[in-house]
PDB file of C-alpha atoms in Angstrom:
ATOM      1  CA  MET A  27    -207.689 143.476 133.943  1.00  0.00           C
ATOM      2  CA  THR A  28    -206.234 146.915 134.269  1.00  0.00           C
ATOM      3  CA  ARG A  29    -204.940 148.899 131.343  1.00  0.00           C
ATOM      4  CA  ILE A  30    -201.417 148.769 132.812  1.00  0.00           C
ATOM      5  CA  HIS A  31    -201.516 144.933 132.908  1.00  0.00           C
ATOM      6  CA  MET A  32    -202.745 144.786 129.335  1.00  0.00           C
ATOM      7  CA  LYS A  33    -199.874 147.005 128.206  1.00  0.00           C
ATOM      8  CA  TYR A  34    -197.421 144.794 130.075  1.00  0.00           C
ATOM      9  CA  ILE A  35    -198.769 141.609 128.442  1.00  0.00           C
ATOM     10  CA  PHE A  36    -198.641 143.238 125.033  1.00  0.00           C
ATOM     11  CA  PHE A  37    -195.041 144.270 125.633  1.00  0.00           C
ATOM     12  CA  LEU A  38    -194.056 140.697 126.590  1.00  0.00           C
ATOM     13  CA  ALA A  39    -195.747 139.292 123.512  1.00  0.00           C
ATOM     14  CA  PHE A  40    -193.989 141.808 121.280  1.00  0.00           C
ATOM     15  CA  ALA A  41    -190.603 141.140 122.901  1.00  0.00           C
ATOM     16  CA  GLY A  42    -191.135 137.396 122.524  1.00  0.00           C
ATOM     17  CA  SER A  43    -191.851 137.724 118.824  1.00  0.00           C
ATOM     18  CA  LEU A  44    -188.635 139.668 118.369  1.00  0.00           C
ATOM     19  CA  PHE A  45    -186.703 136.980 120.262  1.00  0.00           C
ATOM     20  CA  LEU A  46    -188.148 134.210 118.086  1.00  0.00           C
ATOM     21  CA  ALA A  47    -187.359 136.169 114.956  1.00  0.00           C
ATOM     22  CA  ALA A  48    -183.794 136.640 116.140  1.00  0.00           C
ATOM     23  CA  CYS A  49    -183.444 132.912 116.756  1.00  0.00           C
ATOM     24  CA  LYS A  50    -184.304 132.007 113.176  1.00  0.00           C
ATOM     25  CA  LYS A  51    -181.458 130.634 111.132  1.00  0.00           C
ATOM     26  CA  ASP A  52    -179.312 133.425 109.682  1.00  0.00           C
ATOM     27  CA  ALA A  53    -178.794 133.602 105.979  1.00  0.00           C
ATOM     28  CA  ALA A  54    -175.547 132.056 104.834  1.00  0.00           C
ATOM     29  CA  ILE A  55    -172.646 134.509 104.676  1.00  0.00           C
ATOM     30  CA  GLY A  56    -170.929 134.506 101.329  1.00  0.00           C
ATOM     31  CA  PRO A  57    -167.190 134.380 100.726  1.00  0.00           C
ATOM     32  CA  PRO A  58    -165.177 137.374 101.980  1.00  0.00           C
ATOM     33  CA  VAL A  59    -164.935 140.300  99.583  1.00  0.00           C
ATOM     34  CA  GLU A  60    -161.403 140.783  98.388  1.00  0.00           C
ATOM     35  CA  ILE A  61    -160.011 144.251  99.096  1.00  0.00           C
ATOM     36  CA  LYS A  62    -157.917 145.095  96.093  1.00  0.00           C
ATOM     37  CA  PRO A  63    -154.921 147.429  96.318  1.00  0.00           C
ATOM     38  CA  ASP A  64    -155.355 150.952  95.001  1.00  0.00           C
ATOM     39  CA  TYR A  65    -152.685 150.370  92.339  1.00  0.00           C
ATOM     40  CA  VAL A  66    -151.222 147.243  90.745  1.00  0.00           C
ATOM     41  CA  LEU A  67    -147.441 147.084  90.725  1.00  0.00           C
ATOM     42  CA  PRO A  68    -145.483 147.081  88.506  1.00  0.00           C
ATOM     43  CA  GLN A  69    -147.291 149.839  86.656  1.00  0.00           C
ATOM     44  CA  GLY A  70    -145.745 149.518  83.263  1.00  0.00           C
ATOM     45  CA  ASN A  71    -142.651 149.503  81.129  1.00  0.00           C
ATOM     46  CA  ALA A  72    -140.191 151.356  83.331  1.00  0.00           C
ATOM     47  CA  PRO A  73    -136.828 149.607  83.685  1.00  0.00           C
ATOM     48  CA  LYS A  74    -136.975 146.519  85.900  1.00  0.00           C
ATOM     49  CA  GLU A  75    -134.712 148.136  88.492  1.00  0.00           C
ATOM     50  CA  ALA A  76    -137.122 151.055  88.816  1.00  0.00           C
ATOM     51  CA  ASN A  77    -140.179 148.836  89.126  1.00  0.00           C
ATOM     52  CA  ASP A  78    -138.409 146.683  91.704  1.00  0.00           C
ATOM     53  CA  LYS A  79    -137.504 149.806  93.692  1.00  0.00           C
ATOM     54  CA  ILE A  80    -141.092 151.042  93.614  1.00  0.00           C
ATOM     55  CA  GLN A  81    -142.300 147.644  94.858  1.00  0.00           C
ATOM     56  CA  GLN A  82    -139.706 147.689  97.649  1.00  0.00           C
ATOM     57  CA  LEU A  83    -140.785 151.187  98.722  1.00  0.00           C
ATOM     58  CA  TYR A  84    -144.409 150.078  98.876  1.00  0.00           C
ATOM     59  CA  ASP A  85    -143.609 146.870 100.759  1.00  0.00           C
ATOM     60  CA  THR A  86    -141.474 148.741 103.305  1.00  0.00           C
ATOM     61  CA  TYR A  87    -143.375 151.992 103.817  1.00  0.00           C
ATOM     62  CA  GLY A  88    -146.856 151.434 102.393  1.00  0.00           C
ATOM     63  CA  SER A  89    -146.344 154.311  99.947  1.00  0.00           C
ATOM     64  CA  TYR A  90    -146.920 154.249  96.221  1.00  0.00           C
ATOM     65  CA  PHE A  91    -144.381 155.900  93.903  1.00  0.00           C
ATOM     66  CA  LEU A  92    -146.350 156.249  90.690  1.00  0.00           C
ATOM     67  CA  TYR A  93    -145.392 157.242  87.154  1.00  0.00           C
ATOM     68  CA  ASN A  94    -148.573 156.016  85.470  1.00  0.00           C
ATOM     69  CA  PHE A  95    -151.659 157.764  86.855  1.00  0.00           C
ATOM     70  CA  THR A  96    -154.759 159.625  85.756  1.00  0.00           C
ATOM     71  CA  GLN A  97    -155.724 163.250  86.085  1.00  0.00           C
ATOM     72  CA  LYS A  98    -158.412 162.087  88.532  1.00  0.00           C
ATOM     73  CA  ASP A  99    -155.699 160.514  90.695  1.00  0.00           C
ATOM     74  CA  PHE A 100    -153.662 163.690  90.570  1.00  0.00           C
ATOM     75  CA  GLU A 101    -156.465 166.042  91.593  1.00  0.00           C
ATOM     76  CA  TRP A 102    -158.577 163.595  93.620  1.00  0.00           C
ATOM     77  CA  ILE A 103    -159.786 166.128  96.237  1.00  0.00           C
ATOM     78  CA  GLN A 104    -159.681 169.231  94.097  1.00  0.00           C
ATOM     79  CA  SER A 105    -162.930 170.699  92.849  1.00  0.00           C
ATOM     80  CA  ALA A 106    -163.796 173.563  90.579  1.00  0.00           C
ATOM     81  CA  GLY A 107    -165.790 176.033  92.612  1.00  0.00           C
ATOM     82  CA  SER A 108    -166.793 178.053  89.582  1.00  0.00           C
ATOM     83  CA  SER A 109    -166.211 178.284  85.871  1.00  0.00           C
ATOM     84  CA  ALA A 110    -163.279 180.583  86.615  1.00  0.00           C
ATOM     85  CA  SER A 111    -161.497 178.025  88.810  1.00  0.00           C
ATOM     86  CA  LYS A 112    -158.188 176.746  87.499  1.00  0.00           C
ATOM     87  CA  ILE A 113    -157.258 173.074  87.807  1.00  0.00           C
ATOM     88  CA  ASP A 114    -153.655 171.995  87.375  1.00  0.00           C
ATOM     89  CA  THR A 115    -152.745 169.223  84.964  1.00  0.00           C
ATOM     90  CA  ALA A 116    -150.019 166.651  85.391  1.00  0.00           C
ATOM     91  CA  VAL A 117    -148.160 165.632  82.259  1.00  0.00           C
ATOM     92  CA  LEU A 118    -146.931 162.051  82.498  1.00  0.00           C
ATOM     93  CA  GLY A 119    -143.227 161.428  82.117  1.00  0.00           C
ATOM     94  CA  ASN A 120    -141.427 158.856  80.025  1.00  0.00           C
ATOM     95  CA  PRO A 121    -141.165 155.660  82.115  1.00  0.00           C
ATOM     96  CA  ALA A 122    -137.573 155.322  80.928  1.00  0.00           C
ATOM     97  CA  TYR A 123    -136.682 158.040  83.441  1.00  0.00           C
ATOM     98  CA  ALA A 124    -138.503 156.510  86.437  1.00  0.00           C
ATOM     99  CA  GLY A 125    -135.249 155.137  87.819  1.00  0.00           C
ATOM    100  CA  ASP A 126    -133.563 158.519  87.486  1.00  0.00           C
ATOM    101  CA  MET A 127    -136.433 160.197  89.343  1.00  0.00           C
ATOM    102  CA  LEU A 128    -136.326 157.630  92.133  1.00  0.00           C
ATOM    103  CA  ALA A 129    -132.567 158.114  92.463  1.00  0.00           C
ATOM    104  CA  LEU A 130    -133.015 161.860  92.726  1.00  0.00           C
ATOM    105  CA  LEU A 131    -135.725 161.603  95.396  1.00  0.00           C
ATOM    106  CA  GLU A 132    -133.540 159.216  97.372  1.00  0.00           C
ATOM    107  CA  ASP A 133    -130.515 161.488  97.115  1.00  0.00           C
ATOM    108  CA  VAL A 134    -132.178 164.802  97.975  1.00  0.00           C
ATOM    109  CA  TRP A 135    -134.955 163.663 100.316  1.00  0.00           C
ATOM    110  CA  LEU A 136    -135.420 160.084 101.504  1.00  0.00           C
ATOM    111  CA  LYS A 137    -131.865 159.344 102.614  1.00  0.00           C
ATOM    112  CA  PHE A 138    -132.089 162.083 105.246  1.00  0.00           C
ATOM    113  CA  LEU A 139    -135.126 160.568 106.951  1.00  0.00           C
ATOM    114  CA  PRO A 140    -134.878 157.847 109.641  1.00  0.00           C
ATOM    115  CA  GLU A 141    -136.604 154.551 108.871  1.00  0.00           C
ATOM    116  CA  ASP A 142    -139.102 154.929 111.692  1.00  0.00           C
ATOM    117  CA  PHE A 143    -140.054 158.419 110.535  1.00  0.00           C
ATOM    118  CA  LYS A 144    -140.607 157.244 106.956  1.00  0.00           C
ATOM    119  CA  LYS A 145    -142.884 154.455 108.183  1.00  0.00           C
ATOM    120  CA  LYS A 146    -144.947 156.855 110.290  1.00  0.00           C
ATOM    121  CA  GLY A 147    -145.958 159.230 107.519  1.00  0.00           C
ATOM    122  CA  GLY A 148    -142.623 160.702 106.444  1.00  0.00           C
ATOM    123  CA  ILE A 149    -143.437 159.447 102.960  1.00  0.00           C
ATOM    124  CA  PRO A 150    -146.967 160.346 101.788  1.00  0.00           C
ATOM    125  CA  TYR A 151    -149.299 157.562 100.731  1.00  0.00           C
ATOM    126  CA  ARG A 152    -148.893 158.545  97.081  1.00  0.00           C
ATOM    127  CA  VAL A 153    -145.881 160.155  95.434  1.00  0.00           C
ATOM    128  CA  PHE A 154    -146.621 161.009  91.825  1.00  0.00           C
ATOM    129  CA  MET A 155    -143.654 161.428  89.495  1.00  0.00           C
ATOM    130  CA  ALA A 156    -144.561 163.588  86.504  1.00  0.00           C
ATOM    131  CA  ASP A 157    -142.807 165.213  83.587  1.00  0.00           C
ATOM    132  CA  SER A 158    -144.437 168.547  84.422  1.00  0.00           C
ATOM    133  CA  ILE A 159    -147.317 170.217  86.214  1.00  0.00           C
ATOM    134  CA  ARG A 160    -149.011 172.983  84.327  1.00  0.00           C
ATOM    135  CA  GLN A 161    -152.017 175.279  84.387  1.00  0.00           C
ATOM    136  CA  TYR A 162    -153.654 176.619  81.227  1.00  0.00           C
ATOM    137  CA  ARG A 163    -153.968 180.402  81.009  1.00  0.00           C
ATOM    138  CA  VAL A 164    -156.662 181.731  78.725  1.00  0.00           C
ATOM    139  CA  GLY A 165    -155.625 184.510  76.388  1.00  0.00           C
ATOM    140  CA  PHE A 166    -151.867 183.998  76.486  1.00  0.00           C
ATOM    141  CA  PRO A 167    -150.030 183.624  73.163  1.00  0.00           C
ATOM    142  CA  PRO A 168    -148.721 180.231  71.980  1.00  0.00           C
ATOM    143  CA  GLY A 169    -145.683 179.192  73.934  1.00  0.00           C
ATOM    144  CA  ARG A 170    -146.785 181.138  77.010  1.00  0.00           C
ATOM    145  CA  GLU A 171    -150.232 179.701  77.607  1.00  0.00           C
ATOM    146  CA  TYR A 172    -149.121 177.443  80.452  1.00  0.00           C
ATOM    147  CA  LEU A 173    -147.943 178.270  83.958  1.00  0.00           C
ATOM    148  CA  TYR A 174    -145.600 175.574  85.278  1.00  0.00           C
ATOM    149  CA  PHE A 175    -145.088 174.286  88.823  1.00  0.00           C
ATOM    150  CA  ASP A 176    -142.401 172.129  90.424  1.00  0.00           C
ATOM    151  CA  TYR A 177    -144.736 170.318  92.796  1.00  0.00           C
ATOM    152  CA  LYS A 178    -148.316 169.884  93.975  1.00  0.00           C
ATOM    153  CA  VAL A 179    -149.577 168.701  97.357  1.00  0.00           C
ATOM    154  CA  VAL A 180    -153.137 167.383  97.555  1.00  0.00           C
ATOM    155  CA  GLY A 181    -154.249 165.590 100.700  1.00  0.00           C
ATOM    156  CA  LYS A 182    -151.893 162.707 101.422  1.00  0.00           C
ATOM    157  CA  ALA A 183    -150.340 162.876  97.986  1.00  0.00           C
ATOM    158  CA  VAL A 184    -147.479 164.891  96.566  1.00  0.00           C
ATOM    159  CA  THR A 185    -146.550 165.289  92.907  1.00  0.00           C
ATOM    160  CA  PHE A 186    -143.048 166.199  91.818  1.00  0.00           C
ATOM    161  CA  ALA A 187    -142.353 167.419  88.298  1.00  0.00           C
ATOM    162  CA  GLY A 188    -139.142 166.793  86.392  1.00  0.00           C
ATOM    163  CA  MET A 189    -139.225 163.109  85.404  1.00  0.00           C
ATOM    164  CA  ASN A 190    -137.560 163.627  82.063  1.00  0.00           C
ATOM    165  CA  VAL A 191    -134.188 163.656  80.359  1.00  0.00           C
ATOM    166  CA  SER A 192    -133.081 166.721  82.341  1.00  0.00           C
ATOM    167  CA  LEU A 193    -132.453 164.429  85.324  1.00  0.00           C
ATOM    168  CA  ARG A 194    -129.373 163.065  83.587  1.00  0.00           C
ATOM    169  CA  THR A 195    -127.638 166.413  83.270  1.00  0.00           C
ATOM    170  CA  LEU A 196    -128.326 168.032  86.659  1.00  0.00           C
ATOM    171  CA  THR A 197    -125.398 170.039  88.003  1.00  0.00           C
ATOM    172  CA  PRO A 198    -124.410 169.881  91.685  1.00  0.00           C
ATOM    173  CA  GLU A 199    -125.920 173.329  92.174  1.00  0.00           C
ATOM    174  CA  GLN A 200    -129.187 172.206  90.588  1.00  0.00           C
ATOM    175  CA  LYS A 201    -129.335 169.167  92.879  1.00  0.00           C
ATOM    176  CA  VAL A 202    -128.873 171.394  95.917  1.00  0.00           C
ATOM    177  CA  ALA A 203    -131.713 173.564  94.635  1.00  0.00           C
ATOM    178  CA  LYS A 204    -133.880 170.450  94.213  1.00  0.00           C
ATOM    179  CA  LYS A 205    -133.053 169.366  97.761  1.00  0.00           C
ATOM    180  CA  ASN A 206    -133.984 172.752  99.175  1.00  0.00           C
ATOM    181  CA  LEU A 207    -137.198 172.865  97.156  1.00  0.00           C
ATOM    182  CA  ILE A 208    -138.300 169.377  98.189  1.00  0.00           C
ATOM    183  CA  PHE A 209    -137.521 169.874 101.853  1.00  0.00           C
ATOM    184  CA  GLY A 210    -139.340 173.188 101.836  1.00  0.00           C
ATOM    185  CA  VAL A 211    -142.389 171.436 100.385  1.00  0.00           C
ATOM    186  CA  MET A 212    -142.197 168.379 102.617  1.00  0.00           C
ATOM    187  CA  TRP A 213    -141.494 170.242 105.851  1.00  0.00           C
ATOM    188  CA  SER A 214    -144.681 172.241 105.291  1.00  0.00           C
ATOM    189  CA  TYR A 215    -146.523 168.994 104.533  1.00  0.00           C
ATOM    190  CA  TYR A 216    -145.207 167.395 107.729  1.00  0.00           C
ATOM    191  CA  GLN A 217    -146.452 170.356 109.751  1.00  0.00           C
ATOM    192  CA  SER A 218    -149.899 170.499 108.151  1.00  0.00           C
ATOM    193  CA  ALA A 219    -150.322 166.732 108.489  1.00  0.00           C
ATOM    194  CA  LYS A 220    -149.162 166.922 112.146  1.00  0.00           C
ATOM    195  CA  ILE A 221    -146.315 164.531 111.489  1.00  0.00           C
ATOM    196  CA  ILE A 222    -143.942 167.014 113.119  1.00  0.00           C
ATOM    197  CA  ASP A 223    -144.594 169.867 115.510  1.00  0.00           C
ATOM    198  CA  ILE A 224    -142.918 173.012 116.838  1.00  0.00           C
ATOM    199  CA  PRO A 225    -141.243 173.035 120.265  1.00  0.00           C
ATOM    200  CA  ALA A 226    -142.987 175.459 122.621  1.00  0.00           C
ATOM    201  CA  ALA A 227    -139.568 176.587 123.879  1.00  0.00           C
ATOM    202  CA  PHE A 228    -138.917 178.283 120.553  1.00  0.00           C
ATOM    203  CA  TYR A 229    -141.642 180.839 121.225  1.00  0.00           C
ATOM    204  CA  ASN A 230    -140.298 181.703 124.646  1.00  0.00           C
ATOM    205  CA  VAL A 231    -137.182 183.435 123.328  1.00  0.00           C
ATOM    206  CA  SER A 232    -138.259 186.459 121.254  1.00  0.00           C
ATOM    207  CA  ASN A 233    -140.759 188.998 122.607  1.00  0.00           C
ATOM    208  CA  TYR A 234    -143.698 188.992 120.212  1.00  0.00           C
ATOM    209  CA  THR A 235    -145.650 191.539 122.267  1.00  0.00           C
ATOM    210  CA  ALA A 236    -142.872 194.120 122.204  1.00  0.00           C
ATOM    211  CA  PRO A 237    -143.337 197.287 120.150  1.00  0.00           C
ATOM    212  CA  LYS A 238    -142.907 196.597 116.446  1.00  0.00           C
ATOM    213  CA  PRO A 239    -139.394 197.261 115.115  1.00  0.00           C
ATOM    214  CA  ALA A 240    -139.099 200.373 113.000  1.00  0.00           C
ATOM    215  CA  ILE A 241    -139.686 199.802 109.304  1.00  0.00           C
ATOM    216  CA  PRO A 242    -138.574 199.476 106.596  1.00  0.00           C
ATOM    217  CA  VAL A 243    -136.287 196.609 107.615  1.00  0.00           C
ATOM    218  CA  ASN A 244    -133.641 196.204 104.954  1.00  0.00           C
ATOM    219  CA  ALA A 245    -129.979 196.850 104.200  1.00  0.00           C
ATOM    220  CA  ALA A 246    -130.752 200.448 103.263  1.00  0.00           C
ATOM    221  CA  ASN A 247    -131.868 201.036 106.864  1.00  0.00           C
ATOM    222  CA  PRO A 248    -129.112 199.385 108.913  1.00  0.00           C
ATOM    223  CA  ALA A 249    -130.337 200.623 112.317  1.00  0.00           C
ATOM    224  CA  ASN A 250    -133.764 199.106 111.725  1.00  0.00           C
ATOM    225  CA  LEU A 251    -132.212 195.864 110.466  1.00  0.00           C
ATOM    226  CA  GLU A 252    -129.870 195.607 113.438  1.00  0.00           C
ATOM    227  CA  ALA A 253    -132.685 196.097 115.949  1.00  0.00           C
ATOM    228  CA  TYR A 254    -134.710 193.458 114.141  1.00  0.00           C
ATOM    229  CA  ARG A 255    -131.824 190.965 114.290  1.00  0.00           C
ATOM    230  CA  GLN A 256    -131.169 191.694 117.956  1.00  0.00           C
ATOM    231  CA  MET A 257    -134.787 190.715 118.655  1.00  0.00           C
ATOM    232  CA  GLY A 258    -133.969 187.306 117.184  1.00  0.00           C
ATOM    233  CA  PHE A 259    -135.446 187.515 113.673  1.00  0.00           C
ATOM    234  CA  LEU A 260    -134.074 186.048 110.440  1.00  0.00           C
ATOM    235  CA  PRO A 261    -134.828 186.805 106.769  1.00  0.00           C
ATOM    236  CA  SER A 262    -137.803 185.054 105.242  1.00  0.00           C
ATOM    237  CA  SER A 263    -136.070 184.211 101.954  1.00  0.00           C
ATOM    238  CA  TYR A 264    -133.285 185.191  99.588  1.00  0.00           C
ATOM    239  CA  LEU A 265    -133.162 186.552  96.074  1.00  0.00           C
ATOM    240  CA  THR A 266    -131.219 184.707  93.369  1.00  0.00           C
ATOM    241  CA  ASN A 267    -128.338 187.138  93.936  1.00  0.00           C
ATOM    242  CA  GLY A 268    -128.188 186.145  97.600  1.00  0.00           C
ATOM    243  CA  ASN A 269    -129.681 189.305  99.029  1.00  0.00           C
ATOM    244  CA  PRO A 270    -132.079 188.654 101.919  1.00  0.00           C
ATOM    245  CA  LEU A 271    -135.761 189.532 102.064  1.00  0.00           C
ATOM    246  CA  GLU A 272    -137.165 190.215 105.532  1.00  0.00           C
ATOM    247  CA  TRP A 273    -140.647 189.172 106.582  1.00  0.00           C
ATOM    248  CA  LEU A 274    -141.015 192.524 108.299  1.00  0.00           C
ATOM    249  CA  SER A 275    -139.998 194.929 105.591  1.00  0.00           C
ATOM    250  CA  PHE A 276    -142.502 197.626 104.649  1.00  0.00           C
ATOM    251  CA  SER A 277    -145.803 196.304 106.028  1.00  0.00           C
ATOM    252  CA  ASP A 278    -147.105 196.789 109.546  1.00  0.00           C
ATOM    253  CA  PHE A 279    -149.444 193.860 108.893  1.00  0.00           C
ATOM    254  CA  SER A 280    -146.560 191.360 108.983  1.00  0.00           C
ATOM    255  CA  TRP A 281    -146.061 192.100 112.662  1.00  0.00           C
ATOM    256  CA  THR A 282    -149.569 190.860 113.481  1.00  0.00           C
ATOM    257  CA  SER A 283    -148.404 187.384 112.357  1.00  0.00           C
ATOM    258  CA  ASN A 284    -144.932 187.682 113.815  1.00  0.00           C
ATOM    259  CA  LYS A 285    -144.913 184.255 115.475  1.00  0.00           C
ATOM    260  CA  SER A 286    -145.849 182.324 112.331  1.00  0.00           C
ATOM    261  CA  ASN A 287    -143.523 184.451 110.189  1.00  0.00           C
ATOM    262  CA  ASP A 288    -140.710 183.864 112.658  1.00  0.00           C
ATOM    263  CA  ILE A 289    -141.002 180.056 112.796  1.00  0.00           C
ATOM    264  CA  SER A 290    -141.364 179.828 109.015  1.00  0.00           C
ATOM    265  CA  SER A 291    -138.128 181.713 108.514  1.00  0.00           C
ATOM    266  CA  PHE A 292    -136.269 179.529 111.023  1.00  0.00           C
ATOM    267  CA  LEU A 293    -137.528 176.272 109.535  1.00  0.00           C
ATOM    268  CA  MET A 294    -136.235 177.369 106.154  1.00  0.00           C
ATOM    269  CA  HIS A 295    -132.842 178.260 107.612  1.00  0.00           C
ATOM    270  CA  ILE A 296    -132.296 175.066 109.633  1.00  0.00           C
ATOM    271  CA  THR A 297    -133.006 172.835 106.630  1.00  0.00           C
ATOM    272  CA  GLN A 298    -131.632 174.902 103.720  1.00  0.00           C
ATOM    273  CA  ARG A 299    -128.849 177.258 104.810  1.00  0.00           C
ATOM    274  CA  THR A 300    -125.329 175.900 105.332  1.00  0.00           C
ATOM    275  CA  ASP A 301    -123.172 176.441 108.397  1.00  0.00           C
ATOM    276  CA  ALA A 302    -121.127 179.021 106.505  1.00  0.00           C
ATOM    277  CA  GLN A 303    -124.283 180.893 105.513  1.00  0.00           C
ATOM    278  CA  MET A 304    -125.585 180.795 109.097  1.00  0.00           C
ATOM    279  CA  ALA A 305    -122.355 181.897 110.780  1.00  0.00           C
ATOM    280  CA  PRO A 306    -122.968 185.671 110.509  1.00  0.00           C
ATOM    281  CA  PHE A 307    -126.302 185.227 112.307  1.00  0.00           C
ATOM    282  CA  LEU A 308    -125.262 182.660 114.892  1.00  0.00           C
ATOM    283  CA  ASP A 309    -121.974 184.400 115.795  1.00  0.00           C
ATOM    284  CA  ASN A 310    -123.484 187.833 116.299  1.00  0.00           C
ATOM    285  CA  TYR A 311    -127.054 187.486 117.538  1.00  0.00           C
ATOM    286  CA  PRO A 312    -127.602 185.449 120.745  1.00  0.00           C
ATOM    287  CA  LEU A 313    -131.377 185.183 120.410  1.00  0.00           C
ATOM    288  CA  ILE A 314    -131.107 183.868 116.869  1.00  0.00           C
ATOM    289  CA  LYS A 315    -128.583 181.273 117.994  1.00  0.00           C
ATOM    290  CA  GLN A 316    -130.730 180.245 120.952  1.00  0.00           C
ATOM    291  CA  LYS A 317    -133.805 179.655 118.797  1.00  0.00           C
ATOM    292  CA  PHE A 318    -131.739 177.959 116.095  1.00  0.00           C
ATOM    293  CA  ASP A 319    -130.193 175.543 118.565  1.00  0.00           C
ATOM    294  CA  ILE A 320    -133.583 174.735 120.137  1.00  0.00           C
ATOM    295  CA  LEU A 321    -134.979 173.646 116.775  1.00  0.00           C
ATOM    296  CA  VAL A 322    -131.919 171.654 115.673  1.00  0.00           C
ATOM    297  CA  LYS A 323    -131.850 169.709 118.919  1.00  0.00           C
ATOM    298  CA  TYR A 324    -135.601 169.170 119.027  1.00  0.00           C
ATOM    299  CA  TYR A 325    -135.881 167.595 115.585  1.00  0.00           C
ATOM    300  CA  LYS A 326    -132.837 165.415 116.227  1.00  0.00           C
ATOM    301  CA  ASP A 327    -134.031 164.235 119.634  1.00  0.00           C
ATOM    302  CA  LYS A 328    -137.738 163.727 118.867  1.00  0.00           C
ATOM    303  CA  TYR A 329    -137.713 162.608 115.236  1.00  0.00           C
ATOM    304  CA  GLY A 330    -134.131 161.547 114.574  1.00  0.00           C
ATOM    305  CA  ILE A 331    -133.796 164.077 111.757  1.00  0.00           C
ATOM    306  CA  ASP A 332    -130.425 165.802 111.438  1.00  0.00           C
ATOM    307  CA  VAL A 333    -131.568 169.054 109.850  1.00  0.00           C
ATOM    308  CA  ARG A 334    -128.027 170.339 109.617  1.00  0.00           C
ATOM    309  CA  ALA A 335    -126.970 167.325 107.562  1.00  0.00           C
ATOM    310  CA  ILE A 336    -129.759 168.239 105.168  1.00  0.00           C
ATOM    311  CA  ALA A 337    -128.744 171.893 104.960  1.00  0.00           C
ATOM    312  CA  ASN A 338    -125.032 171.169 104.521  1.00  0.00           C
ATOM    313  CA  ALA A 339    -125.371 168.404 101.924  1.00  0.00           C
ATOM    314  CA  THR A 340    -123.547 168.966  98.641  1.00  0.00           C
ATOM    315  CA  TYR A 341    -123.337 166.939  95.439  1.00  0.00           C
TER     316      TYR A 341
END
């Protein structure tokens, strides 16, 4: 018998043994393992109306609104890279104010989002409601040792501070400020999570390869500021006194990121600046109006979000 035939017979014998082994009676499969939810609702002693609302939000959107959570929950994908790394801490709020916090989030955020959008990621998987978010600072005197934050975004979770008695005395102006803060946070989250995108048409209006406008760009240099506006560019933010800050002000480096600086400034304006505040730009600068209108229409048509209703809302 040739060596090839012997190898062939050996192969058949080996394959047959595997087949017989496979035909043996399988071990009995035990009962299915129960997959438990990440959190048990209701969480605790918040008012019944608040707990019922949290349950309804989870049942409808698959998102947890949590007032009782651990530090591990809060920072679940953070890690300290070195002994000098700083980790934020969430201070739990009094459950008595859970209903007030839910009412605020509904009034300044959720009511502006279409149902379909909320079900497709418009509400993160976890929304933590905390009294405060703080970071310890070594060496600072008592009373100043903590740095405080209004929010924290980690993965598919967002934490909002402020679940305390202050919710019951918010002025209309403070609620507008909360709305603008939350939509600034969430719009960035929607972009990074690819829940929303930017229309390509927006970038076809201004010339990003043109020579850089002369700097500094500010009110003290009106010719520079006017040329900058005529190119279709808006301020990046505003001081508390209302004076604008331009993303191209004193630094040549800002022009190397002109496209990202440009879209960031427009996204802030379409969701946070009222019609009256926008009128000087839209009435006098055609390129600004063209880009503004592109964004407003795009988010209404594609996602059903009326960004101008958000910006113009008062309380």
